[in-house]
C-alpha cells in the first residue's frame, strides 16, 4: 500500500537548523528561522527589584473587589460600540449579579458615553450602594467634561490615567520622567479642585500609570506616592492605585513580583486600594490577576468573559468561579450562567467560545468513553453519599471526576455533561439512557449496545442525542419482538403446580400461525421449552428487569441474554406488565438471531 503524499505548505519553513548541542536525544527539535532575536525578555526591559517575595506561600481565601470595565474598556474594543439600550441592559445585569463598583464609560471620549453617564445620573438606575466609575485622560478639558457627566451621582470614582513606560514616554508623549511626573501632578491637582467644587458629591479618585508593568519601579512608585499625598489618601477616603499589565510581556510571576513590591512600598498603605488591570496578550491574564491578589492586590478590573482590546481584558467570570471551585464565596451571583452569557453576547455582539471555562456550551461535556464512565460512576456515588448523610445532592460536598464544580450550581442541566459520538463509551451511553429514559442496562449488555452506537456514529460522523440513543435502543432490542420472523399471535401462562409453569402460545412463523406449549420452573423457561417445540433452541443466560418510574402503571423493562441455536443475542421488552416485558425480551433476542442468520 502506497503511503499518502506529504502535503506542501509553501508559506511555512520547516525548521532545519542544527539540533542544539545540549538537547537530549529524545528532543530532536531544530531552531526555527523566525527572527526571535528581535524581542527582549522581560528582565531586559524592566528592572525587577523584588528578591525576597512572599506571595508564593499565600492562599486565596476571599474575593477581591471586582470592578467590571465592560462598559468602558470592553466597549471601546468593539467594532460596533454599545448604544444606551445595550449599555443599560449590561449595567442592570451587573447590578443584579452583585457588582458594587462599575466603570461605565469614558464620557469625554464620545457623546454616546457622556449621554449614558447622564442617563444613569438622572434615571434612578444606580442603587445607593453602587459606585459609578468614569475614565479620563490627564487633560483639563477632558477632566471638565468628565466632572460634568457625573453631576447628580452620589458615589463616584473618577479614574485618571497616563501612560508611564519608557517607550510610551519617548515615542508617544515626548516627555522626560520629570516632565511626565509634573504633568500627572498638574492633572491630579486640577481634578481634585474640580471635585472640591462639588462638596458632598462623594467623589473619590483612581490613578492608573498605564503600562505599569513596563515602567521603572522607582519611577512609578514615586509618581503614585506623590499622587497619594496630593489627594490626601486616608482609610475613610482611600485612593485607588490601579496598576495595569496593559500589554502582557512576561510570565505571571513577574507581575506578582511587581505588585508585591508596590504593596510593600506604597506610602499611606492603609489609605490606598491596590488594584490591578491585567490584559491577556500572552493568554495568562487570569493567572496574572490571581497571583497579583496573592501579592497584595485588593481590587481587580476586568470584563465578563474577557472582552477587550487585542486579546482582551482579564476574564471576571473565570476569576470568580475559580475562587468558587476552591470553596471561596465569589461575592457575585453566577447561578444562571446562561442568562449572564446571553446578555453579554447580545450587548457585545460577540459569541462566547464553546470551550470557555465554566460558561461555554461544551465545557461540562464529556465525549470520551473513559471520562463518561468516570463521571457516571462519580455522580452515582455523589447521590449515594448524600443519601447516607441525610442531605440533598445539591447540598452535599462535590467530588465528581472531571467536573470541578457541580454544573447545577451555575444553572446547567446534566444533559450537557455526557454527549455521545464515535469516541464515547458504554458508561456514558448507559448514563444517558438511565437519566432520560429510566433504563438501567445490565453491565453485561452495555458493551453490546456500545458496539451498535459506535457503528451508527462512525457511519454518520454525528453525535447522538439521548432521544437518538433511545430510538436506536428500541430499534435494536425492543422492536424485533414485534417485527421479526417469529411473533406471538397470542399467549398465556399458568402455574399448574408449585414450581411448575405452562406457557401456551400461537406462534406466527413466517406468516403461518402454529400452536405450541411448553413447561418449566418459571414462565420464561416454559417459553423456551415452547420455542424448542417450534425448532428454536433457546437458553436464557442472563435476565434483569426493573420499573422505569415510580407509581402504578409505570412501564417496566426486561433484558434477556439468550443463546439461540448456538449464537448469543440480547433482547429487551417494554410493557406495563413485567411478565409481558420479559416474554418480549426473549422473543426479541430470538428474532435478532433469526435476522442475523438472514
Short mmCIF file of C-alpha atoms in Angstrom, two decimals, residues 30-462:
data_model
loop_
_atom_site.label_atom_id
_atom_site.label_comp_id
_atom_site.label_asym_id
_atom_site.label_seq_id
_atom_site.Cartn_x
_atom_site.Cartn_y
_atom_site.Cartn_z
CA UNK A 30 15.50 22.27 15.42
CA UNK A 31 15.69 26.08 15.57
CA UNK A 32 13.05 27.93 13.57
CA UNK A 33 14.09 30.63 11.12
CA UNK A 34 11.64 33.08 12.76
CA UNK A 35 13.54 36.23 13.95
CA UNK A 36 13.13 35.71 17.69
CA UNK A 37 16.23 37.81 18.38
CA UNK A 38 14.20 40.96 17.66
CA UNK A 39 12.43 40.63 21.02
CA UNK A 40 13.72 41.27 24.51
CA UNK A 41 12.83 39.20 27.58
CA UNK A 42 11.07 40.96 30.44
CA UNK A 43 14.18 41.23 32.62
CA UNK A 44 15.92 43.17 29.85
CA UNK A 45 13.03 45.62 29.51
CA UNK A 46 12.20 46.49 33.12
CA UNK A 47 14.03 46.29 36.45
CA UNK A 48 12.63 43.68 38.83
CA UNK A 49 13.82 44.70 42.32
CA UNK A 50 11.95 42.13 44.40
CA UNK A 51 14.07 39.16 45.53
CA UNK A 52 12.50 38.07 48.84
CA UNK A 53 8.97 37.53 47.55
CA UNK A 54 6.35 36.13 49.95
CA UNK A 55 3.32 35.80 47.65
CA UNK A 56 4.03 32.16 46.58
CA UNK A 57 3.25 30.88 50.08
CA UNK A 58 -0.07 32.72 50.40
CA UNK A 59 -3.55 31.38 49.64
CA UNK A 60 -6.61 32.90 48.02
CA UNK A 61 -9.17 32.95 50.81
CA UNK A 62 -11.50 35.80 49.91
CA UNK A 63 -12.69 37.61 46.81
CA UNK A 64 -11.20 40.99 45.92
CA UNK A 65 -13.44 43.89 44.93
CA UNK A 66 -14.46 43.08 41.37
CA UNK A 67 -14.84 46.05 39.00
CA UNK A 68 -16.26 45.25 35.56
CA UNK A 69 -14.99 47.60 32.85
CA UNK A 70 -17.10 46.17 30.01
CA UNK A 71 -18.92 49.48 29.52
CA UNK A 72 -15.67 51.40 29.02
CA UNK A 73 -12.59 49.33 28.21
CA UNK A 74 -14.59 46.46 26.76
CA UNK A 75 -16.86 48.80 24.83
CA UNK A 76 -14.02 50.68 23.15
CA UNK A 77 -12.74 47.36 21.80
CA UNK A 78 -15.99 46.56 19.97
CA UNK A 79 -16.27 47.09 16.22
CA UNK A 80 -19.79 48.34 16.93
CA UNK A 81 -19.77 50.09 20.33
CA UNK A 82 -22.83 49.70 22.53
CA UNK A 83 -25.67 52.20 22.39
CA UNK A 84 -27.51 53.35 25.52
CA UNK A 85 -30.02 50.48 25.37
CA UNK A 86 -27.32 47.82 25.25
CA UNK A 87 -25.21 49.56 27.88
CA UNK A 88 -28.20 49.82 30.21
CA UNK A 89 -29.02 46.15 29.80
CA UNK A 90 -25.47 45.16 30.70
CA UNK A 91 -25.39 47.63 33.61
CA UNK A 92 -28.61 46.17 35.02
CA UNK A 93 -27.14 42.67 34.69
CA UNK A 94 -24.05 43.70 36.63
CA UNK A 95 -26.11 45.26 39.42
CA UNK A 96 -28.28 42.15 39.63
CA UNK A 97 -25.20 39.92 39.84
CA UNK A 98 -23.88 41.93 42.79
CA UNK A 99 -21.15 44.20 41.43
CA UNK A 100 -20.73 47.25 43.68
CA UNK A 101 -18.33 49.34 41.59
CA UNK A 102 -18.82 49.57 37.82
CA UNK A 103 -16.80 51.54 35.30
CA UNK A 104 -19.47 52.86 32.94
CA UNK A 105 -17.67 54.94 30.35
CA UNK A 106 -15.17 57.43 29.04
CA UNK A 107 -17.51 60.44 28.96
CA UNK A 108 -15.04 62.85 27.39
CA UNK A 109 -14.33 60.47 24.50
CA UNK A 110 -17.75 60.35 22.86
CA UNK A 111 -21.23 61.76 23.03
CA UNK A 112 -22.62 58.25 23.49
CA UNK A 113 -20.55 57.64 26.61
CA UNK A 114 -21.38 61.08 28.04
CA UNK A 115 -25.09 60.56 27.44
CA UNK A 116 -25.05 57.16 29.11
CA UNK A 117 -23.46 58.54 32.28
CA UNK A 118 -26.10 61.28 32.29
CA UNK A 119 -28.77 58.61 31.80
CA UNK A 120 -27.56 56.78 34.91
CA UNK A 121 -27.42 60.06 36.86
CA UNK A 122 -30.99 61.04 36.01
CA UNK A 123 -32.84 57.73 35.70
CA UNK A 124 -32.56 56.39 39.25
CA UNK A 125 -30.93 53.22 37.89
CA UNK A 126 -28.00 53.28 40.33
CA UNK A 127 -28.60 51.66 43.74
CA UNK A 128 -27.36 53.55 46.78
CA UNK A 129 -24.52 51.10 47.45
CA UNK A 130 -23.17 51.01 43.88
CA UNK A 131 -20.27 53.25 42.91
CA UNK A 132 -20.00 54.58 39.36
CA UNK A 133 -16.51 54.87 37.87
CA UNK A 134 -15.69 57.12 34.91
CA UNK A 135 -12.44 57.28 32.97
CA UNK A 136 -10.45 60.31 31.81
CA UNK A 137 -7.05 61.18 30.44
CA UNK A 138 -4.87 63.72 32.29
CA UNK A 139 -6.06 66.83 30.45
CA UNK A 140 -8.01 69.74 31.95
CA UNK A 141 -10.69 69.93 29.21
CA UNK A 142 -11.31 66.19 29.41
CA UNK A 143 -11.50 66.36 33.21
CA UNK A 144 -14.07 69.17 32.93
CA UNK A 145 -16.23 67.06 30.64
CA UNK A 146 -15.92 64.08 32.97
CA UNK A 147 -16.94 66.08 36.07
CA UNK A 148 -19.94 67.47 34.17
CA UNK A 149 -21.09 63.95 33.28
CA UNK A 150 -21.34 62.73 36.90
CA UNK A 151 -23.47 65.62 38.18
CA UNK A 152 -26.19 64.11 40.37
CA UNK A 153 -24.43 60.82 41.12
CA UNK A 154 -23.77 60.31 44.83
CA UNK A 155 -20.97 57.71 44.73
CA UNK A 156 -18.37 58.24 42.02
CA UNK A 157 -14.78 57.32 41.23
CA UNK A 158 -13.00 59.48 38.65
CA UNK A 159 -10.30 57.36 37.07
CA UNK A 160 -7.31 59.39 35.84
CA UNK A 161 -4.73 57.69 33.61
CA UNK A 162 -1.45 58.45 31.87
CA UNK A 163 1.00 56.08 30.21
CA UNK A 164 4.31 55.98 32.11
CA UNK A 165 6.50 53.35 30.44
CA UNK A 166 9.70 54.48 28.63
CA UNK A 167 8.55 53.61 25.11
CA UNK A 168 5.31 55.49 25.62
CA UNK A 169 7.11 58.46 27.23
CA UNK A 170 9.63 58.69 24.42
CA UNK A 171 7.60 57.74 21.36
CA UNK A 172 4.01 58.76 22.17
CA UNK A 173 4.25 61.60 24.70
CA UNK A 174 7.69 63.01 24.06
CA UNK A 175 8.24 63.69 27.80
CA UNK A 176 11.06 63.01 30.21
CA UNK A 177 10.39 61.34 33.55
CA UNK A 178 10.42 64.72 35.30
CA UNK A 179 8.13 66.33 32.73
CA UNK A 180 5.66 63.46 32.84
CA UNK A 181 5.62 63.46 36.63
CA UNK A 182 4.81 67.16 36.59
CA UNK A 183 2.02 66.64 34.02
CA UNK A 184 0.43 63.94 36.19
CA UNK A 185 0.54 66.07 39.34
CA UNK A 186 -0.88 69.04 37.46
CA UNK A 187 -3.82 66.97 36.19
CA UNK A 188 -4.35 65.32 39.60
CA UNK A 189 -4.41 68.76 41.24
CA UNK A 190 -6.91 70.08 38.72
CA UNK A 191 -9.15 67.04 39.21
CA UNK A 192 -9.06 67.48 42.99
CA UNK A 193 -10.05 71.16 42.71
CA UNK A 194 -12.92 70.40 40.36
CA UNK A 195 -14.17 67.70 42.73
CA UNK A 196 -13.94 70.05 45.70
CA UNK A 197 -16.37 72.37 43.90
CA UNK A 198 -18.94 69.60 44.33
CA UNK A 199 -18.69 69.16 48.08
CA UNK A 200 -20.79 66.31 49.37
CA UNK A 201 -20.83 64.57 45.99
CA UNK A 202 -18.75 61.65 47.27
CA UNK A 203 -16.13 61.73 44.52
CA UNK A 204 -13.09 59.52 45.08
CA UNK A 205 -10.03 59.22 42.87
CA UNK A 206 -8.25 56.49 40.96
CA UNK A 207 -4.92 56.77 39.20
CA UNK A 208 -3.55 54.36 36.58
CA UNK A 209 0.07 54.54 35.48
CA UNK A 210 -0.78 52.88 32.19
CA UNK A 211 1.70 50.19 31.09
CA UNK A 212 2.74 49.89 34.74
CA UNK A 213 4.33 46.53 34.10
CA UNK A 214 6.87 48.10 31.71
CA UNK A 215 7.57 51.17 33.85
CA UNK A 216 10.67 51.53 36.05
CA UNK A 217 9.59 50.55 39.61
CA UNK A 218 11.23 53.56 41.26
CA UNK A 219 9.51 55.98 38.90
CA UNK A 220 6.03 54.52 39.18
CA UNK A 221 6.36 54.29 42.97
CA UNK A 222 7.47 57.94 43.16
CA UNK A 223 4.54 59.06 40.97
CA UNK A 224 1.95 57.01 42.89
CA UNK A 225 3.21 58.19 46.28
CA UNK A 226 3.11 61.84 45.24
CA UNK A 227 -0.46 61.42 43.95
CA UNK A 228 -1.41 59.66 47.19
CA UNK A 229 -0.07 62.60 49.18
CA UNK A 230 -1.73 65.17 46.95
CA UNK A 231 -5.13 63.51 47.19
CA UNK A 232 -4.72 63.14 50.97
CA UNK A 233 -5.50 59.43 50.99
CA UNK A 234 -6.87 58.04 54.24
CA UNK A 235 -8.68 54.87 55.34
CA UNK A 236 -12.06 56.65 55.30
CA UNK A 237 -11.42 58.20 51.85
CA UNK A 238 -8.97 55.85 50.14
CA UNK A 239 -7.28 56.46 46.82
CA UNK A 240 -7.20 53.69 44.22
CA UNK A 241 -3.89 52.97 42.53
CA UNK A 242 -4.63 50.75 39.57
CA UNK A 243 -1.53 49.04 38.19
CA UNK A 244 -2.27 47.67 34.72
CA UNK A 245 -0.48 44.97 32.81
CA UNK A 246 -1.59 46.98 29.78
CA UNK A 247 0.40 44.77 27.41
CA UNK A 248 1.44 41.40 28.83
CA UNK A 249 5.16 40.84 28.27
CA UNK A 250 6.19 38.38 31.00
CA UNK A 251 5.15 35.30 32.90
CA UNK A 252 2.57 35.93 35.66
CA UNK A 253 5.11 35.56 38.46
CA UNK A 254 6.90 38.70 37.22
CA UNK A 255 3.68 40.73 37.50
CA UNK A 256 3.15 39.32 41.00
CA UNK A 257 6.66 40.44 41.98
CA UNK A 258 5.92 43.94 40.68
CA UNK A 259 2.65 44.10 42.64
CA UNK A 260 4.25 42.86 45.87
CA UNK A 261 7.00 45.48 45.51
CA UNK A 262 4.34 48.21 45.28
CA UNK A 263 2.31 46.69 48.11
CA UNK A 264 5.34 46.90 50.41
CA UNK A 265 6.48 50.41 49.45
CA UNK A 266 3.35 52.47 48.75
CA UNK A 267 3.00 55.38 51.16
CA UNK A 268 -0.15 55.66 53.31
CA UNK A 269 -0.81 51.99 52.51
CA UNK A 270 -3.93 51.85 54.70
CA UNK A 271 -5.35 54.70 52.63
CA UNK A 272 -4.62 53.04 49.28
CA UNK A 273 -6.70 50.43 47.49
CA UNK A 274 -4.23 48.45 45.37
CA UNK A 275 -5.91 47.50 42.11
CA UNK A 276 -4.84 45.51 39.05
CA UNK A 277 -5.99 45.52 35.44
CA UNK A 278 -4.38 42.63 33.51
CA UNK A 279 -4.73 42.23 29.77
CA UNK A 280 -4.35 38.88 28.06
CA UNK A 281 -1.71 39.31 25.35
CA UNK A 282 0.14 36.15 26.48
CA UNK A 283 -3.06 34.28 27.33
CA UNK A 284 -2.22 34.40 31.04
CA UNK A 285 -4.41 37.28 32.23
CA UNK A 286 -6.28 35.09 34.72
CA UNK A 287 -3.04 33.79 36.24
CA UNK A 288 -1.67 37.36 36.42
CA UNK A 289 -4.73 38.51 38.35
CA UNK A 290 -4.72 35.55 40.74
CA UNK A 291 -1.03 35.91 41.54
CA UNK A 292 -1.43 39.68 41.87
CA UNK A 293 -4.10 39.16 44.54
CA UNK A 294 -1.73 36.82 46.35
CA UNK A 295 0.84 39.62 46.11
CA UNK A 296 -1.39 42.23 47.77
CA UNK A 297 -3.93 43.45 45.21
CA UNK A 298 -7.34 44.20 46.72
CA UNK A 299 -9.31 45.13 43.61
CA UNK A 300 -9.45 43.62 40.10
CA UNK A 301 -10.69 45.32 36.94
CA UNK A 302 -11.75 43.13 34.03
CA UNK A 303 -14.56 42.15 31.69
CA UNK A 304 -17.21 39.45 31.70
CA UNK A 305 -15.92 36.61 29.52
CA UNK A 306 -12.70 38.52 28.80
CA UNK A 307 -13.72 41.03 26.14
CA UNK A 308 -11.30 43.89 25.47
CA UNK A 309 -8.68 45.25 23.13
CA UNK A 310 -6.35 42.85 21.32
CA UNK A 311 -6.67 39.56 23.22
CA UNK A 312 -8.95 41.10 25.83
CA UNK A 313 -9.06 42.07 29.47
CA UNK A 314 -8.85 39.56 32.26
CA UNK A 315 -12.00 37.43 32.49
CA UNK A 316 -14.01 38.19 35.64
CA UNK A 317 -16.25 35.14 35.17
CA UNK A 318 -13.33 32.71 35.19
CA UNK A 319 -11.64 34.50 38.10
CA UNK A 320 -14.73 34.44 40.30
CA UNK A 321 -15.66 30.84 39.52
CA UNK A 322 -12.06 29.74 40.05
CA UNK A 323 -12.45 31.02 43.61
CA UNK A 324 -15.83 29.30 43.89
CA UNK A 325 -14.24 25.99 42.86
CA UNK A 326 -11.84 26.43 45.81
CA UNK A 327 -14.67 26.88 48.30
CA UNK A 328 -14.41 30.69 48.42
CA UNK A 329 -17.56 32.80 48.08
CA UNK A 330 -17.10 34.84 44.86
CA UNK A 331 -19.45 37.58 46.16
CA UNK A 332 -21.10 37.62 42.71
CA UNK A 333 -24.08 35.50 41.59
CA UNK A 334 -23.43 33.13 38.68
CA UNK A 335 -26.30 30.75 39.46
CA UNK A 336 -27.69 31.20 35.91
CA UNK A 337 -24.56 31.37 33.78
CA UNK A 338 -26.51 31.02 30.52
CA UNK A 339 -28.62 34.11 31.30
CA UNK A 340 -25.44 36.07 32.01
CA UNK A 341 -23.87 34.85 28.79
CA UNK A 342 -26.96 35.67 26.73
CA UNK A 343 -26.96 39.30 27.89
CA UNK A 344 -23.23 39.75 27.33
CA UNK A 345 -23.38 38.18 23.87
CA UNK A 346 -26.31 40.43 22.97
CA UNK A 347 -24.60 43.59 24.21
CA UNK A 348 -21.13 42.85 22.80
CA UNK A 349 -22.41 41.12 19.67
CA UNK A 350 -19.60 38.64 20.19
CA UNK A 351 -20.06 34.91 20.89
CA UNK A 352 -18.65 33.21 23.98
CA UNK A 353 -16.35 30.40 22.91
CA UNK A 354 -17.84 26.89 23.35
CA UNK A 355 -14.75 25.88 25.36
CA UNK A 356 -14.81 28.97 27.57
CA UNK A 357 -14.14 27.92 31.20
CA UNK A 358 -17.42 27.34 33.08
CA UNK A 359 -19.69 29.10 30.53
CA UNK A 360 -19.01 27.51 27.14
CA UNK A 361 -21.55 25.15 25.58
CA UNK A 362 -19.10 22.23 25.72
CA UNK A 363 -17.22 22.98 28.93
CA UNK A 364 -19.14 20.48 31.08
CA UNK A 365 -19.38 17.92 28.29
CA UNK A 366 -17.55 14.61 28.02
CA UNK A 367 -17.44 12.66 24.75
CA UNK A 368 -14.61 10.31 25.74
CA UNK A 369 -15.75 6.92 26.94
CA UNK A 370 -13.35 6.74 29.89
CA UNK A 371 -14.35 10.24 31.04
CA UNK A 372 -18.04 9.42 30.70
CA UNK A 373 -17.67 6.25 32.72
CA UNK A 374 -15.85 8.10 35.50
CA UNK A 375 -18.42 10.91 35.56
CA UNK A 376 -21.33 8.47 35.60
CA UNK A 377 -19.84 6.50 38.48
CA UNK A 378 -18.92 9.71 40.29
CA UNK A 379 -22.42 11.13 40.07
CA UNK A 380 -23.97 7.86 41.26
CA UNK A 381 -21.54 7.88 44.20
CA UNK A 382 -22.38 11.53 44.93
CA UNK A 383 -26.11 10.77 45.14
CA UNK A 384 -25.43 7.74 47.34
CA UNK A 385 -23.17 9.73 49.69
CA UNK A 386 -25.77 12.47 50.01
CA UNK A 387 -28.46 9.94 50.90
CA UNK A 388 -26.22 8.38 53.55
CA UNK A 389 -25.64 11.84 55.06
CA UNK A 390 -29.36 12.63 55.00
CA UNK A 391 -28.98 15.68 52.76
CA UNK A 392 -29.92 16.52 49.18
CA UNK A 393 -27.33 16.04 46.40
CA UNK A 394 -27.39 19.82 45.90
CA UNK A 395 -26.07 20.32 49.44
CA UNK A 396 -23.52 17.51 49.54
CA UNK A 397 -19.77 18.15 49.14
CA UNK A 398 -18.81 17.87 45.49
CA UNK A 399 -16.21 15.35 44.32
CA UNK A 400 -17.07 14.08 40.85
CA UNK A 401 -14.31 13.18 38.38
CA UNK A 402 -13.65 15.68 35.56
CA UNK A 403 -16.18 18.23 36.87
CA UNK A 404 -14.50 20.87 39.08
CA UNK A 405 -17.88 22.29 40.10
CA UNK A 406 -21.43 20.97 40.00
CA UNK A 407 -22.92 22.25 36.71
CA UNK A 408 -26.23 22.61 38.54
CA UNK A 409 -24.71 25.34 40.72
CA UNK A 410 -24.47 27.63 37.71
CA UNK A 411 -27.81 26.67 36.20
CA UNK A 412 -26.62 23.98 33.81
CA UNK A 413 -28.51 20.72 33.37
CA UNK A 414 -26.88 17.31 33.39
CA UNK A 415 -27.99 16.78 29.78
CA UNK A 416 -24.84 18.61 28.71
CA UNK A 417 -22.44 16.59 30.83
CA UNK A 418 -22.34 13.42 28.72
CA UNK A 419 -22.81 13.50 24.97
CA UNK A 420 -22.34 10.65 22.55
CA UNK A 421 -20.17 10.46 19.46
CA UNK A 422 -17.74 7.95 17.98
CA UNK A 423 -15.32 8.50 20.90
CA UNK A 424 -17.88 7.64 23.56
CA UNK A 425 -18.06 4.55 25.72
CA UNK A 426 -20.55 2.22 27.28
CA UNK A 427 -20.68 4.07 30.61
CA UNK A 428 -21.79 7.36 29.07
CA UNK A 429 -24.37 5.64 26.87
CA UNK A 430 -25.84 3.80 29.84
CA UNK A 431 -25.85 7.01 31.90
CA UNK A 432 -27.92 8.92 29.33
CA UNK A 433 -30.43 6.10 28.89
CA UNK A 434 -30.83 5.89 32.66
CA UNK A 435 -31.04 9.66 33.23
CA UNK A 436 -33.54 10.37 30.46
CA UNK A 437 -35.45 7.15 29.84
CA UNK A 438 -35.25 5.16 33.05
CA UNK A 439 -33.24 2.28 31.60
CA UNK A 440 -30.65 0.60 33.78
CA UNK A 441 -28.77 -1.57 31.29
CA UNK A 442 -27.19 -4.69 32.76
CA UNK A 443 -23.41 -4.32 32.76
CA UNK A 444 -23.04 -7.37 30.55
CA UNK A 445 -25.33 -5.76 27.95
CA UNK A 446 -23.54 -2.41 27.78
CA UNK A 447 -20.65 -3.48 25.52
CA UNK A 448 -23.14 -4.95 23.06
CA UNK A 449 -25.12 -1.72 22.72
CA UNK A 450 -21.90 0.32 22.71
CA UNK A 451 -20.81 -1.51 19.56
CA UNK A 452 -24.14 -0.68 17.94
CA UNK A 453 -23.76 3.00 18.86
CA UNK A 454 -20.18 3.00 17.55
CA UNK A 455 -21.35 1.70 14.20
CA UNK A 456 -24.05 4.38 14.00
CA UNK A 457 -21.75 7.28 14.91
CA UNK A 458 -18.94 6.05 12.65
CA UNK A 459 -21.39 5.82 9.76
CA UNK A 460 -22.93 9.28 10.30
CA UNK A 461 -20.00 11.20 11.74
CA UNK A 462 -22.53 12.91 14.01
#
